[in-house]
Amino acid sequence: MSSMPPPSDEPILPPFATPTTRHEATILLAERPELYVVNGGTDAMVGVNDGRTNVAGWLSLRRVAELGRIVADEHSLVLGAGITFAEIEALLADSVPSLAAAARTVGSPQIRRAGTLGGNLATASPAADAVPPLLCCDAHVELASCDGVRRVPLEEFATGPKRTVRRPDELITAVHLHALGGFDAFAKVGTRNAMVISVCSIAARLDPASGVARVAIGSAAPTVRRVHDAEPALLDPGAADAFAAEVVRGASPIDDARASATYRRHALGVLARRTHARLWRTAGEVAA
Ligand SMILES: Cc1cc2nc3c(=O)[nH]c(=O)nc-3n(C[C@H](O)[C@H](O)[C@H](O)COP(=O)(O)OP(=O)(O)OC[C@H]3O[C@@H](n4cnc5c(N)ncnc54)[C@H](O)[C@@H]3O)c2cc1C
């Protein structure tokens, strides 16, 4: 005789869809727009646990193997949205050192093994650590839906804190980077040395031979932003102070629990001067 299972105190979990292909994932999202997209869950679960996020059902991207790929050729690098910070650290240290360095500063080893590139972009946090290095690579965000695929310049992707141009039926599927050459660097100031969201951050790229200069700042404005006006001074080895002044002028930080706007401006200036010196030192060592 069969017996009924004993009553359980476990909460009933909302439905959990686990597509294994990108195609299947976009169809599911079109058919069931109420599903909450999740990958590593490192950001999503914070909202669920403190009651801010109500979830009617999950669409997990964890098993979509295509999103975990990195494809490189001579001119470009395509990073799947599902690659984790741990993978970025391990696999991109030679090709995009600034991105690997940024990944190394994210959360704890557990967060880095679960948290993904796509999740970092989707949150549109002004403190998202992957974004400054990617802005310095002229990155484009690939968005896919049942209607097709489009690419948006990363500089136009976030429109404000937690706001992006992504439509609800679109998934972030990849990030496309140009091979710009030269040297890059990332630096971050936090309230302690590890497990910390940035007080401010900077990434920069310099290629004196081809005249490429890029700089982007994090936690210093409503979105991570590139500071175009500072870039000419990055090309001048004697202009560290002018570079720092322009970087600070390009910021619009706020006072919050992590730091005051005044401290953020000061710290950005220090980071900018150090980054300028570091990139020119590297350029000199390589030329010697
Ligand atoms: C303790 C702790 C420390 C942290 N430290 C840092 C830090 O130092 N630096 C930093 O930048 N971040 C940090 N974070 C934030 C978080 O880990 C990152 O933003 C991470 O990249 C999120 O990725 P995920 O895959 O976990 O996203 P999830 O939590 O799965 O999703 C986050 C958001 O992105 C959306 N989303 C995810 N993937 C996609 C996709 N492919 N397409 C469309 N939407 C998508 C989800 O719907 C959700 O709104 C920290 C978080 C915690 C909990």
XYZ file of N, CA, C and O in Angstrom, residues 71-240:
680
model
N 35.540 33.745 -26.944
C 36.018 33.511 -28.318
C 36.943 34.670 -28.691
O 36.550 35.842 -28.628
N 38.174 34.319 -29.080
C 39.153 35.364 -29.404
C 39.637 35.214 -30.828
O 39.820 34.102 -31.316
N 39.813 36.345 -31.526
C 40.574 36.319 -32.772
C 41.529 37.512 -32.750
O 41.655 38.188 -31.734
N 42.165 37.774 -33.878
C 43.194 38.814 -33.927
C 42.641 40.202 -33.563
O 43.332 41.032 -32.993
N 41.388 40.451 -33.923
C 40.859 41.803 -33.786
C 39.881 41.990 -32.640
O 39.563 43.117 -32.283
N 39.355 40.898 -32.115
C 38.317 41.079 -31.096
C 38.279 39.925 -30.109
O 38.897 38.875 -30.325
N 37.537 40.173 -29.053
C 37.372 39.172 -28.000
C 35.887 39.206 -27.650
O 35.329 40.283 -27.440
N 35.263 38.034 -27.631
C 33.848 37.982 -27.281
C 33.722 37.194 -25.975
O 34.114 36.021 -25.909
N 33.187 37.865 -24.964
C 33.059 37.236 -23.642
C 31.601 36.889 -23.408
O 30.738 37.783 -23.415
N 31.312 35.612 -23.196
C 29.939 35.204 -22.908
C 29.466 35.839 -21.606
O 30.243 36.001 -20.660
N 28.173 36.180 -21.568
C 27.633 36.873 -20.394
C 27.699 36.000 -19.138
O 27.646 36.508 -18.020
N 27.807 34.675 -19.335
C 27.789 33.779 -18.172
C 29.162 33.503 -17.594
O 29.271 32.715 -16.651
N 30.218 34.136 -18.116
C 31.520 33.841 -17.511
C 31.603 34.501 -16.138
O 31.068 35.586 -15.908
N 32.254 33.800 -15.233
C 32.294 34.266 -13.843
C 33.548 35.122 -13.612
O 34.493 35.087 -14.409
N 33.543 35.828 -12.505
C 34.731 36.623 -12.169
C 35.948 35.714 -11.975
O 37.061 36.091 -12.337
N 35.738 34.520 -11.417
C 36.873 33.601 -11.230
C 37.462 33.218 -12.586
O 38.693 33.130 -12.744
N 36.605 33.012 -13.575
C 37.100 32.674 -14.920
C 37.812 33.869 -15.554
O 38.834 33.714 -16.227
N 37.266 35.050 -15.348
C 37.924 36.260 -15.888
C 39.332 36.382 -15.305
O 40.308 36.619 -16.023
N 39.428 36.194 -13.983
C 40.736 36.270 -13.309
C 41.719 35.270 -13.905
O 42.865 35.594 -14.175
N 41.227 34.049 -14.111
C 42.124 32.961 -14.539
C 42.454 33.033 -16.022
O 43.571 32.701 -16.422
N 41.500 33.454 -16.840
C 41.672 33.298 -18.292
C 42.036 34.582 -19.027
O 42.499 34.520 -20.167
N 41.819 35.742 -18.406
C 42.024 36.994 -19.155
C 43.160 37.845 -18.593
O 43.305 39.015 -18.975
N 43.980 37.251 -17.722
C 45.058 38.038 -17.094
C 46.046 38.554 -18.131
O 46.608 39.644 -17.971
N 46.255 37.820 -19.221
C 47.209 38.278 -20.253
C 46.539 39.177 -21.278
O 47.121 40.154 -21.728
N 45.297 38.846 -21.682
C 44.673 39.610 -22.778
C 44.025 40.920 -22.311
O 44.105 41.926 -23.017
N 43.384 40.913 -21.139
C 42.791 42.161 -20.619
C 43.140 42.257 -19.126
O 42.297 42.017 -18.247
N 44.407 42.616 -18.821
C 44.838 42.589 -17.412
C 43.972 43.459 -16.497
O 43.740 43.103 -15.341
N 43.474 44.590 -17.014
C 42.677 45.468 -16.138
C 41.371 44.790 -15.727
O 40.903 44.947 -14.594
N 40.777 44.025 -16.640
C 39.527 43.329 -16.324
C 39.792 42.206 -15.318
O 39.025 42.003 -14.372
N 40.917 41.495 -15.523
C 41.279 40.427 -14.577
C 41.558 41.034 -13.201
O 41.158 40.477 -12.170
N 42.223 42.194 -13.191
C 42.533 42.851 -11.904
C 41.241 43.290 -11.214
O 41.087 43.140 -9.997
N 40.294 43.807 -11.996
C 39.006 44.220 -11.409
C 38.279 43.001 -10.851
O 37.731 43.050 -9.741
N 38.290 41.902 -11.604
C 37.605 40.682 -11.157
C 38.185 40.190 -9.830
O 37.448 39.735 -8.948
N 39.497 40.327 -9.692
C 40.179 39.865 -8.478
C 39.711 40.639 -7.240
O 39.803 40.147 -6.122
N 39.201 41.852 -7.433
C 38.776 42.662 -6.269
C 37.312 42.424 -5.896
O 36.830 42.989 -4.915
N 36.589 41.645 -6.690
C 35.144 41.485 -6.447
C 34.893 40.524 -5.282
O 35.375 39.385 -5.295
N 34.143 40.990 -4.299
C 33.634 40.146 -3.213
C 34.640 39.160 -2.653
O 35.820 39.480 -2.454
N 34.162 37.943 -2.403
C 34.955 36.863 -1.834
C 35.155 35.801 -2.916
O 34.529 35.875 -3.976
N 35.985 34.770 -2.666
C 36.114 33.687 -3.663
C 34.755 33.087 -4.039
O 34.516 32.769 -5.205
N 33.860 32.952 -3.063
C 32.533 32.370 -3.357
C 31.759 33.254 -4.329
O 31.127 32.774 -5.267
N 31.786 34.575 -4.095
C 31.074 35.515 -4.979
C 31.723 35.475 -6.367
O 31.029 35.488 -7.388
N 33.045 35.391 -6.419
C 33.728 35.410 -7.725
C 33.458 34.127 -8.519
O 33.472 34.137 -9.733
N 33.230 33.037 -7.829
C 32.926 31.777 -8.545
C 31.503 31.752 -9.066
O 31.192 31.042 -10.013
N 30.603 32.515 -8.463
C 29.193 32.497 -8.892
C 28.826 33.722 -9.724
O 28.094 33.615 -10.704
N 29.312 34.883 -9.351
C 28.913 36.147 -9.993
C 29.416 36.204 -11.438
O 30.527 35.808 -11.731
N 28.566 36.717 -12.321
C 28.901 36.707 -13.756
C 29.031 38.118 -14.331
O 28.546 39.094 -13.767
N 29.651 38.127 -15.508
C 29.814 39.382 -16.242
C 28.450 39.975 -16.602
O 28.199 41.166 -16.406
N 27.555 39.130 -17.142
C 26.228 39.613 -17.541
C 25.470 40.184 -16.360
O 24.818 41.232 -16.466
N 25.556 39.516 -15.219
C 24.883 40.001 -14.010
C 25.448 41.346 -13.584
O 24.706 42.243 -13.173
N 26.758 41.495 -13.702
C 27.397 42.753 -13.310
C 26.915 43.916 -14.180
O 26.630 45.004 -13.676
N 26.782 43.663 -15.492
C 26.304 44.725 -16.382
C 24.822 45.006 -16.142
O 24.390 46.161 -16.143
N 24.032 43.939 -15.954
C 22.582 44.099 -15.832
C 22.204 44.912 -14.602
O 21.225 45.658 -14.632
N 22.987 44.786 -13.528
C 22.628 45.516 -12.305
C 22.788 47.029 -12.480
O 22.197 47.801 -11.741
N 23.597 47.434 -13.460
C 23.847 48.865 -13.727
C 24.204 49.618 -12.443
O 23.752 50.735 -12.217
N 25.012 48.971 -11.627
C 25.477 49.651 -10.418
C 26.595 50.619 -10.791
O 27.465 50.272 -11.591
N 26.606 51.821 -10.183
C 27.738 52.731 -10.434
C 29.052 52.123 -9.958
O 30.126 52.571 -10.353
N 28.950 51.072 -9.094
C 30.154 50.443 -8.544
C 30.510 49.134 -9.255
O 31.389 48.421 -8.793
N 29.833 48.808 -10.356
C 30.085 47.524 -11.027
C 31.531 47.482 -11.528
O 31.922 48.239 -12.421
N 32.329 46.584 -10.945
C 33.773 46.637 -11.180
C 34.211 46.209 -12.578
O 35.295 46.581 -13.021
N 33.381 45.418 -13.271
C 33.801 44.990 -14.619
C 33.685 46.128 -15.631
O 34.317 46.087 -16.689
N 32.893 47.137 -15.312
C 32.545 48.128 -16.348
C 33.691 49.090 -16.702
O 33.932 49.321 -17.894
N 34.421 49.667 -15.728
C 35.484 50.600 -16.161
C 36.498 49.984 -17.131
O 36.769 50.584 -18.188
N 37.023 48.773 -16.850
C 37.965 48.204 -17.831
C 37.324 47.965 -19.195
O 37.963 48.165 -20.236
N 36.047 47.548 -19.196
C 35.377 47.267 -20.480
C 35.151 48.554 -21.271
O 35.235 48.565 -22.496
N 34.852 49.655 -20.579
C 34.683 50.940 -21.281
C 35.995 51.338 -21.955
O 35.982 51.968 -23.011
N 37.109 50.951 -21.339
C 38.420 51.297 -21.921
C 38.778 50.371 -23.081
O 39.844 50.509 -23.682
N 37.931 49.392 -23.378
C 38.109 48.517 -24.554
C 37.055 48.818 -25.606
O 36.846 48.006 -26.517
N 36.331 49.931 -25.487
C 35.248 50.276 -26.422
C 34.269 49.105 -26.571
O 33.843 48.746 -27.683
N 33.921 48.480 -25.447
C 33.085 47.271 -25.489
C 31.653 47.564 -25.946
O 31.140 48.671 -25.771
N 31.047 46.542 -26.550
C 29.634 46.581 -26.924
C 28.918 45.437 -26.217
O 29.472 44.343 -26.090
N 27.680 45.707 -25.798
C 26.886 44.681 -25.117
C 25.977 44.019 -26.151
O 25.280 44.711 -26.901
N 25.996 42.693 -26.181
C 25.113 41.954 -27.105
C 23.838 41.577 -26.361
O 23.886 40.994 -25.276
N 22.699 41.935 -26.965
C 21.392 41.648 -26.370
C 20.614 40.763 -27.335
O 20.570 41.054 -28.541
N 19.993 39.697 -26.815
C 19.259 38.777 -27.688
C 17.839 38.603 -27.200
O 17.577 38.532 -25.989
N 16.924 38.539 -28.165
C 15.522 38.237 -27.858
C 14.991 37.391 -29.008
O 15.716 37.102 -29.965
N 13.696 37.063 -28.953
C 13.098 36.304 -30.064
C 13.130 37.129 -31.345
O 13.049 36.582 -32.444
N 13.205 38.452 -31.229
C 13.212 39.320 -32.411
C 14.582 39.418 -33.064
O 14.715 40.022 -34.132
N 15.619 38.932 -32.410
C 16.958 38.998 -33.003
C 17.998 39.471 -31.999
O 17.744 39.518 -30.790
N 19.155 39.839 -32.557
C 20.295 40.219 -31.721
C 20.701 41.638 -32.076
O 20.675 42.015 -33.242
N 21.026 42.444 -31.060
C 21.554 43.778 -31.346
C 22.746 44.033 -30.433
O 22.892 43.379 -29.388
N 23.582 44.987 -30.866
C 24.733 45.361 -30.041
C 24.639 46.836 -29.683
O 24.402 47.670 -30.544
N 24.850 47.122 -28.405
C 24.764 48.493 -27.905
C 26.133 48.870 -27.343
O 26.720 48.086 -26.586
N 26.660 50.060 -27.692
C 27.923 50.474 -27.064
C 27.759 50.473 -25.546
O 26.737 50.974 -25.044
N 28.720 49.922 -24.851
C 28.613 49.855 -23.381
C 28.418 51.251 -22.785
O 27.729 51.422 -21.784
N 29.000 52.238 -23.438
C 28.874 53.614 -22.932
C 27.414 54.076 -22.914
O 27.050 54.979 -22.162
N 26.571 53.479 -23.758
C 25.150 53.880 -23.811
C 24.229 52.887 -23.100
O 23.014 53.042 -23.121
N 24.819 51.857 -22.502
C 23.997 50.768 -21.968
C 23.288 51.153 -20.663
O 22.077 51.001 -20.529
N 24.037 51.657 -19.694
C 23.427 52.051 -18.413
C 22.965 53.501 -18.526
O 23.729 54.372 -18.949
N 21.723 53.744 -18.132
C 21.191 55.108 -18.253
C 21.047 55.760 -16.875
O 20.715 56.940 -16.781
N 21.273 54.998 -15.833
C 21.191 55.516 -14.464
C 21.389 54.342 -13.525
O 21.496 53.199 -13.982
N 21.416 54.604 -12.192
C 21.575 53.484 -11.271
C 20.438 52.475 -11.474
O 19.270 52.855 -11.475
N 20.786 51.222 -11.702
C 19.826 50.117 -11.908
C 18.972 50.301 -13.162
O 17.911 49.684 -13.272
N 19.363 51.173 -14.079
C 18.574 51.363 -15.305
C 19.460 51.161 -16.524
O 20.574 51.683 -16.586
N 18.942 50.387 -17.488
C 19.704 50.165 -18.719
C 18.753 50.245 -19.913
O 17.539 50.328 -19.738
N 19.328 50.181 -21.115
C 18.488 50.191 -22.320
C 17.990 48.783 -22.668
O 17.311 48.602 -23.675
N 18.325 47.782 -21.861
C 17.860 46.406 -22.128
C 16.339 46.338 -22.009
O 15.768 46.796 -21.025
N 15.686 45.749 -23.030
C 14.232 45.551 -22.956
C 13.939 44.328 -22.077
O 14.775 43.423 -21.977
N 12.746 44.271 -21.464
C 12.445 43.137 -20.578
C 12.514 41.775 -21.277
O 12.741 40.761 -20.629
N 12.316 41.760 -22.622
C 12.357 40.466 -23.314
C 13.769 40.123 -23.804
O 13.953 39.131 -24.506
N 14.751 40.939 -23.438
C 16.123 40.693 -23.920
C 17.014 40.133 -22.820
O 16.902 40.525 -21.651
N 17.923 39.267 -23.253
C 18.967 38.778 -22.364
C 20.289 39.397 -22.788
O 20.511 39.619 -23.987
N 21.150 39.658 -21.839
C 22.528 40.003 -22.195
C 23.203 38.678 -22.523
O 23.192 37.751 -21.696
N 23.738 38.563 -23.727
C 24.326 37.277 -24.107
C 25.853 37.330 -24.209
O 26.514 36.309 -24.045
N 26.408 38.511 -24.493
C 27.874 38.582 -24.610
C 28.337 40.023 -24.536
O 27.534 40.962 -24.611
N 29.645 40.166 -24.394
C 30.279 41.486 -24.468
C 31.382 41.391 -25.517
O 32.205 40.469 -25.479
N 31.364 42.329 -26.469
C 32.356 42.331 -27.561
C 33.402 43.404 -27.284
O 33.047 44.566 -27.041
N 34.666 43.022 -27.354
C 35.762 43.961 -27.094
C 36.620 44.115 -28.339
O 36.895 43.115 -29.026
N 37.078 45.337 -28.604
C 38.044 45.541 -29.684
C 39.442 45.318 -29.130
O 39.713 45.651 -27.989
N 40.313 44.791 -29.971
C 41.709 44.653 -29.560
C 42.381 46.002 -29.794
O 42.814 46.310 -30.895
N 42.410 46.846 -28.736
C 42.928 48.209 -28.914
C 44.444 48.290 -28.763
O 45.060 49.257 -29.177
N 45.044 47.295 -28.161
C 46.498 47.318 -27.964
C 46.889 48.223 -26.801
O 46.041 48.825 -26.137
N 48.196 48.297 -26.569
C 48.710 49.142 -25.489
C 48.651 48.451 -24.140
O 48.653 47.225 -24.045
N 48.586 49.270 -23.097
C 48.658 48.774 -21.721
C 47.443 49.267 -20.968
O 46.985 50.380 -21.201
N 46.951 48.448 -20.039
C 45.782 48.891 -19.284
C 45.998 48.645 -17.799
O 46.900 47.894 -17.402
N 45.185 49.324 -17.002
C 45.336 49.205 -15.544
C 43.988 49.464 -14.883
O 43.122 50.129 -15.458
N 43.829 48.895 -13.687
C 42.609 49.109 -12.885
C 43.042 49.345 -11.445
O 43.978 48.705 -10.958
N 42.368 50.254 -10.774
C 42.641 50.477 -9.345
C 41.336 50.837 -8.651
O 40.453 51.455 -9.241
N 41.245 50.439 -7.393
C 39.983 50.609 -6.650
C 40.312 50.988 -5.216
O 41.245 50.447 -4.631
N 39.546 51.904 -4.668
C 39.666 52.246 -3.252
C 38.405 51.748 -2.565
O 37.298 51.941 -3.077
N 38.589 51.083 -1.421
C 37.426 50.618 -0.650
C 37.608 50.978 0.809
O 38.629 51.547 1.192
N 36.605 50.648 1.610
C 36.707 50.979 3.036
C 37.594 49.982 3.783
O 37.910 50.173 4.946
N 37.946 48.876 3.124
C 38.955 47.954 3.649
C 39.592 47.277 2.437
O 39.258 47.620 1.302
N 40.500 46.315 2.689
C 41.275 45.792 1.561
C 40.617 44.670 0.773
O 41.049 44.353 -0.323
N 39.592 44.031 1.324
C 38.971 42.909 0.611
C 37.479 42.889 0.906
O 37.019 43.521 1.867
N 36.724 42.131 0.078
C 35.274 41.979 0.269
C 34.605 43.342 0.333
O 33.858 43.641 1.268
N 34.878 44.180 -0.641
C 34.396 45.544 -0.501
C 33.888 46.093 -1.834
O 34.469 45.862 -2.880
N 32.735 46.774 -1.752
C 32.224 47.520 -2.904
C 33.054 48.805 -2.972
O 33.373 49.398 -1.945
N 33.369 49.257 -4.181
C 34.330 50.368 -4.283
C 33.778 51.683 -3.739
O 32.586 51.986 -3.880
N 34.678 52.453 -3.149
C 34.412 53.861 -2.817
C 34.594 54.675 -4.097
O 33.843 55.590 -4.390
N 35.614 54.310 -4.857
C 35.775 54.813 -6.225
C 36.765 53.896 -6.929
O 37.515 53.157 -6.292
N 36.712 53.913 -8.260
C 37.626 53.059 -9.030
C 37.976 53.755 -10.333
O 37.285 54.693 -10.762
N 39.050 53.270 -10.946
C 39.476 53.846 -12.223
C 40.061 52.731 -13.088
O 40.669 51.786 -12.571
N 39.825 52.828 -14.387
C 40.525 51.964 -15.343
C 41.035 52.873 -16.443
O 40.423 53.911 -16.748
N 42.167 52.504 -17.020
C 42.702 53.317 -18.119
C 43.465 52.424 -19.085
O 43.902 51.324 -18.734
N 43.578 52.911 -20.315
C 44.329 52.205 -21.355
C 45.159 53.228 -22.108
O 44.678 54.329 -22.410
N 46.396 52.857 -22.397
C 47.291 53.776 -23.095
C 48.079 53.019 -24.156
O 48.663 51.965 -23.881
N 48.055 53.545 -25.362
C 48.924 53.026 -26.423
C 49.574 54.231 -27.105
O 49.000 54.802 -28.044
N 50.754 54.643 -26.603
C 51.374 55.856 -27.148
C 51.613 55.744 -28.656
O 51.464 56.733 -29.380
N 51.950 54.546 -29.148
C 52.283 54.385 -30.567
C 51.101 54.719 -31.474
O 51.271 55.348 -32.525
N 49.903 54.319 -31.069
C 48.747 54.574 -31.945
C 47.850 55.700 -31.424
O 46.787 55.954 -31.983
N 48.283 56.352 -30.331
C 47.518 57.486 -29.818
C 46.217 57.099 -29.147
O 45.288 57.904 -29.056
N 46.141 55.862 -28.647
C 44.917 55.427 -27.950
C 45.022 55.779 -26.462
O 46.012 55.429 -25.808
N 44.037 56.491 -25.951
C 43.968 56.774 -24.508
C 42.513 56.671 -24.082
O 41.623 57.222 -24.735
N 42.287 55.918 -23.013
C 40.932 55.760 -22.484
C 41.005 55.836 -20.969
O 41.938 55.315 -20.371
N 39.987 56.434 -20.363
C 39.884 56.371 -18.901
C 38.411 56.326 -18.513
O 37.577 56.979 -19.145
N 38.104 55.497 -17.510
C 36.722 55.374 -17.030
C 36.747 55.281 -15.510
O 37.701 54.747 -14.930
N 35.686 55.811 -14.875
C 35.656 55.843 -13.403
C 34.380 55.183 -12.874
O 33.320 55.253 -13.499
N 34.525 54.545 -11.719
C 33.395 53.871 -11.086
C 33.100 54.468 -9.718
O 33.974 55.087 -9.090
N 31.862 54.317 -9.249
C 31.399 54.850 -7.951
C 31.653 56.345 -7.828
O 31.929 56.837 -6.731
N 31.586 57.040 -8.932
C 31.912 58.473 -8.909
C 30.870 59.285 -9.674
O 31.078 60.472 -9.924
N 29.767 58.644 -10.064
C 28.714 59.285 -10.862
C 27.517 58.323 -10.849
O 27.643 57.182 -10.399
N 26.354 58.736 -11.350
C 25.198 57.817 -11.338
C 25.446 56.527 -12.119
O 24.829 55.501 -11.840
N 26.292 56.566 -13.114
C 26.708 55.338 -13.814
C 28.225 55.343 -13.894
O 28.857 56.393 -13.756
N 28.789 54.164 -14.125
C 30.223 54.135 -14.460
C 30.366 54.960 -15.732
O 29.546 54.839 -16.644
N 31.381 55.835 -15.800
C 31.466 56.690 -16.991
C 32.900 56.845 -17.505
O 33.855 56.762 -16.740
N 32.982 57.032 -18.807
C 34.272 57.342 -19.419
C 34.490 58.850 -19.283
O 33.538 59.625 -19.368
N 35.741 59.254 -19.063
C 36.028 60.687 -18.912
C 36.831 61.127 -20.141
O 38.069 61.188 -20.122
N 36.123 61.439 -21.197
C 36.773 61.761 -22.477
C 37.730 62.950 -22.347
O 38.803 62.950 -22.953
N 37.334 63.963 -21.560
C 38.154 65.180 -21.487
C 39.528 64.938 -20.866
O 40.436 65.756 -21.046
N 39.659 63.852 -20.100
C 40.954 63.584 -19.459
C 41.901 62.827 -20.394
O 43.104 62.746 -20.123
N 41.378 62.272 -21.455
C 42.166 61.326 -22.254
C 43.373 61.964 -22.967
O 44.444 61.356 -22.993
N 43.254 63.201 -23.501
C 44.455 63.785 -24.122
C 45.631 63.875 -23.143
O 46.786 63.642 -23.537
N 45.361 64.177 -21.866
C 46.455 64.310 -20.892
C 47.091 62.964 -20.566
O 48.239 62.912 -20.095
N 46.369 61.877 -20.822
C 46.972 60.553 -20.600
C 48.054 60.280 -21.647
O 49.005 59.540 -21.400
N 47.933 60.914 -22.804
C 48.914 60.693 -23.878
C 50.202 61.483 -23.663
O 51.171 61.287 -24.395
N 50.205 62.379 -22.675
C 51.385 63.210 -22.407
C 52.065 62.693 -21.136
O 51.482 62.782 -20.051
N 53.299 62.168 -21.253
C 53.940 61.572 -20.062
C 54.171 62.571 -18.933
O 54.300 62.176 -17.776
N 54.184 63.858 -19.258
C 54.435 64.857 -18.208
C 53.169 65.474 -17.650
O 53.242 66.471 -16.921
N 52.016 64.914 -17.982
C 50.759 65.594 -17.628
C 49.938 64.842 -16.574
O 48.704 64.904 -16.581
N 50.619 64.179 -15.633
C 49.874 63.402 -14.624
C 48.921 64.295 -13.820
O 47.772 63.908 -13.545
